[in-house]
Amino acid sequence: MDGLGLTAAEQREFQSRMERKQMKEFMGMFSGLVDRCFDHCIDDFTTKSLISREQGCISRCVQKFMAGSERIGQRFQEQQAQMMAAPK
């Protein structure tokens, strides 16, 4: 048993559930990114490949999304640190 009172089998099950949850969250985030950037950037359906304007737009959209996600993560960590440091 670990510090939480879980057996080895329970720990493996817990880890497996956490991994599935993380994968589901990642796939949801990825799907949202694809939807957002596609809707914003793709408007020419006369060719089967992206035109240069669309490629540039997609690149900027993904970069902005990643930068925004990184900043949100940083702010969350900052808030967590403040909460942990606050006197009780």
Backbone as CSV, one residue per row, in Angstrom:
resi,resn,N_x,N_y,N_z,CA_x,CA_y,CA_z,C_x,C_y,C_z
1,MET,0.830,-1.194,0.000,0.000,0.000,0.000,0.867,1.246,0.000
2,ASP,0.335,2.298,-0.589,1.062,3.561,-0.627,0.561,4.479,0.483
3,GLY,0.986,5.737,0.446,0.589,6.706,1.461,-0.896,7.026,1.437
4,LEU,-1.580,6.695,0.337,-3.015,6.957,0.228,-3.846,5.729,0.586
5,GLY,-3.179,4.642,0.928,-3.894,3.422,1.283,-4.329,2.600,0.091
6,LEU,-3.650,2.749,-1.042,-4.002,2.007,-2.247,-3.090,0.803,-2.417
7,THR,-3.663,-0.286,-2.849,-2.855,-1.459,-3.173,-2.168,-1.214,-4.518
8,ALA,-1.248,-2.100,-4.872,-0.543,-1.973,-6.152,-1.531,-2.028,-7.316
9,ALA,-2.509,-2.902,-7.240,-3.507,-3.012,-8.311,-4.338,-1.731,-8.393
10,GLU,-4.704,-1.169,-7.253,-5.467,0.075,-7.240,-4.640,1.240,-7.778
11,GLN,-3.357,1.246,-7.460,-2.463,2.285,-7.986,-2.389,2.212,-9.504
12,ARG,-2.258,0.978,-10.038,-2.206,0.807,-11.497,-3.511,1.261,-12.138
13,GLU,-4.639,0.910,-11.536,-5.940,1.326,-12.069,-6.079,2.844,-12.027
14,PHE,-5.664,3.452,-10.920,-5.718,4.904,-10.782,-4.849,5.566,-11.851
15,GLN,-3.631,5.053,-12.034,-2.716,5.604,-13.037,-3.306,5.474,-14.436
16,SER,-3.900,4.337,-14.715,-4.505,4.106,-16.023,-5.659,5.077,-16.269
17,ARG,-6.490,5.293,-15.264,-7.600,6.238,-15.406,-7.096,7.667,-15.614
18,MET,-6.057,8.039,-14.890,-5.494,9.379,-15.042,-4.929,9.568,-16.451
19,GLU,-4.253,8.557,-16.965,-3.694,8.641,-18.318,-4.807,8.775,-19.353
20,ARG,-5.887,8.023,-19.189,-7.017,8.123,-20.127,-7.657,9.508,-20.044
21,LYS,-7.802,10.021,-18.828,-8.380,11.352,-18.639,-7.502,12.413,-19.299
22,GLN,-6.192,12.325,-19.109,-5.277,13.289,-19.717,-5.337,13.206,-21.234
23,MET,-5.402,11.997,-21.766,-5.478,11.826,-23.224,-6.780,12.417,-23.758
24,LYS,-7.874,12.196,-23.051,-9.163,12.743,-23.467,-9.118,14.269,-23.455
25,GLU,-8.530,14.853,-22.420,-8.413,16.310,-22.336,-7.529,16.851,-23.454
26,PHE,-6.413,16.159,-23.730,-5.521,16.580,-24.815,-6.245,16.525,-26.151
27,MET,-6.965,15.445,-26.393,-7.670,15.303,-27.666,-8.755,16.370,-27.804
28,GLY,-9.418,16.710,-26.712,-10.418,17.771,-26.754,-9.778,19.115,-27.079
29,MET,-8.633,19.392,-26.455,-7.925,20.642,-26.715,-7.449,20.686,-28.172
30,PHE,-6.892,19.586,-28.654,-6.409,19.512,-30.026,-7.561,19.699,-31.015
31,SER,-8.679,19.047,-30.740,-9.847,19.164,-31.611,-10.348,20.611,-31.641
32,GLY,-10.362,21.258,-30.497,-10.775,22.659,-30.434,-9.845,23.554,-31.231
33,LEU,-8.550,23.287,-31.143,-7.566,24.059,-31.904,-7.790,23.878,-33.405
34,VAL,-7.968,22.643,-33.829,-8.196,22.369,-35.252,-9.463,23.075,-35.728
35,ASP,-10.541,22.956,-34.955,-11.799,23.606,-35.338,-11.631,25.118,-35.452
36,ARG,-11.017,25.705,-34.440,-10.866,27.169,-34.406,-10.021,27.651,-35.579
37,CYS,-8.873,27.034,-35.784,-7.976,27.494,-36.847,-8.553,27.204,-38.233
38,PHE,-9.209,26.066,-38.391,-9.823,25.755,-39.688,-10.910,26.781,-40.004
39,ASP,-11.796,27.015,-39.038,-12.885,27.965,-39.270,-12.366,29.362,-39.567
40,HIS,-11.298,29.753,-38.919,-10.758,31.104,-39.084,-9.944,31.252,-40.372
41,CYS,-9.232,30.209,-40.759,-8.232,30.353,-41.827,-8.606,29.761,-43.186
42,ILE,-9.426,28.756,-43.202,-9.681,28.049,-44.463,-10.992,28.531,-45.079
43,ASP,-10.873,29.101,-46.275,-12.087,29.584,-46.942,-12.073,29.334,-48.449
44,ASP,-10.996,28.748,-48.947,-10.904,28.478,-50.379,-10.935,26.968,-50.589
45,PHE,-12.045,26.477,-51.079,-12.196,25.038,-51.279,-12.092,24.652,-52.751
46,THR,-11.460,25.526,-53.536,-11.324,25.232,-54.967,-10.106,24.375,-55.268
47,THR,-9.194,24.232,-54.298,-8.024,23.369,-54.480,-7.969,22.382,-53.324
48,LYS,-7.271,21.264,-53.553,-7.200,20.256,-52.487,-6.066,20.523,-51.507
49,SER,-5.188,21.457,-51.822,-4.111,21.789,-50.884,-4.288,23.226,-50.401
50,LEU,-3.617,23.533,-49.299,-3.706,24.880,-48.741,-2.961,25.876,-49.615
51,ILE,-3.524,27.049,-49.757,-2.806,28.114,-50.446,-1.897,28.798,-49.417
52,SER,-0.952,29.578,-49.884,0.054,30.150,-48.982,-0.576,31.032,-47.897
53,ARG,-1.595,31.774,-48.232,-2.266,32.628,-47.233,-2.856,31.770,-46.117
54,GLU,-3.473,30.642,-46.491,-4.067,29.744,-45.504,-2.991,29.094,-44.646
55,GLN,-1.882,28.707,-45.265,-0.783,28.101,-44.504,-0.239,29.074,-43.465
56,GLY,-0.058,30.326,-43.868,0.433,31.339,-42.939,-0.548,31.584,-41.803
57,CYS,-1.821,31.629,-42.142,-2.863,31.847,-41.143,-2.892,30.695,-40.138
58,ILE,-2.833,29.481,-40.627,-2.839,28.301,-39.756,-1.632,28.340,-38.825
59,SER,-0.470,28.664,-39.372,0.751,28.734,-38.565,0.615,29.770,-37.449
60,ARG,0.128,30.953,-37.791,-0.065,32.009,-36.776,-1.113,31.604,-35.748
61,CYS,-2.184,30.984,-36.198,-3.253,30.561,-35.302,-2.732,29.551,-34.275
62,VAL,-1.989,28.572,-34.743,-1.446,27.553,-33.836,-0.438,28.182,-32.879
63,GLN,0.421,29.056,-33.387,1.403,29.720,-32.521,0.722,30.543,-31.438
64,LYS,-0.311,31.281,-31.801,-1.042,32.080,-30.814,-1.721,31.190,-29.781
65,PHE,-2.312,30.099,-30.242,-2.979,29.182,-29.325,-1.970,28.600,-28.340
66,MET,-0.821,28.170,-28.845,0.207,27.577,-27.978,0.750,28.612,-26.999
67,ALA,0.989,29.823,-27.469,1.486,30.884,-26.585,0.447,31.210,-25.512
68,GLY,-0.807,31.270,-25.900,-1.869,31.531,-24.935,-1.998,30.423,-23.913
69,SER,-1.926,29.182,-24.367,-2.003,28.040,-23.459,-0.828,28.035,-22.487
70,GLU,0.356,28.358,-22.996,1.538,28.409,-22.137,1.378,29.496,-21.072
71,ARG,0.882,30.651,-21.476,0.692,31.751,-20.530,-0.344,31.405,-19.466
72,ILE,-1.414,30.763,-19.875,-2.434,30.340,-18.918,-1.833,29.356,-17.916
73,GLY,-1.032,28.429,-18.411,-0.360,27.476,-17.521,0.557,28.173,-16.534
74,GLN,1.295,29.173,-17.005,2.185,29.927,-16.120,1.389,30.654,-15.044
75,ARG,0.307,31.303,-15.452,-0.523,32.031,-14.478,-1.120,31.074,-13.448
76,PHE,-1.538,29.908,-13.906,-2.082,28.915,-12.987,-1.026,28.513,-11.961
77,GLN,0.203,28.284,-12.418,1.287,27.925,-11.503,1.573,29.055,-10.527
78,GLU,1.540,30.290,-11.016,1.759,31.441,-10.139,0.675,31.512,-9.069
79,GLN,-0.570,31.314,-9.476,-1.684,31.349,-8.522,-1.566,30.217,-7.505
80,GLN,-1.188,29.031,-7.964,-0.996,27.901,-7.061,0.095,28.199,-6.042
81,ALA,1.195,28.786,-6.490,2.303,29.123,-5.591,1.853,30.155,-4.548
82,GLN,1.065,31.126,-4.981,0.561,32.125,-4.047,-0.364,31.491,-3.019
83,MET,-1.205,30.597,-3.467,-2.127,29.940,-2.551,-1.388,29.073,-1.537
84,MET,-0.330,28.415,-1.997,0.451,27.548,-1.103,1.244,28.386,-0.101
85,ALA,1.650,29.588,-0.501,2.461,30.447,0.364,1.604,31.262,1.338
86,ALA,0.321,31.372,1.059,-0.555,32.173,1.904,-0.690,31.532,3.293
87,PRO,-0.611,32.358,4.331,-0.773,31.803,5.688,-2.182,31.267,5.890
88,LYS,-2.259,30.230,6.680,-3.559,29.594,6.926,-4.118,29.986,8.259
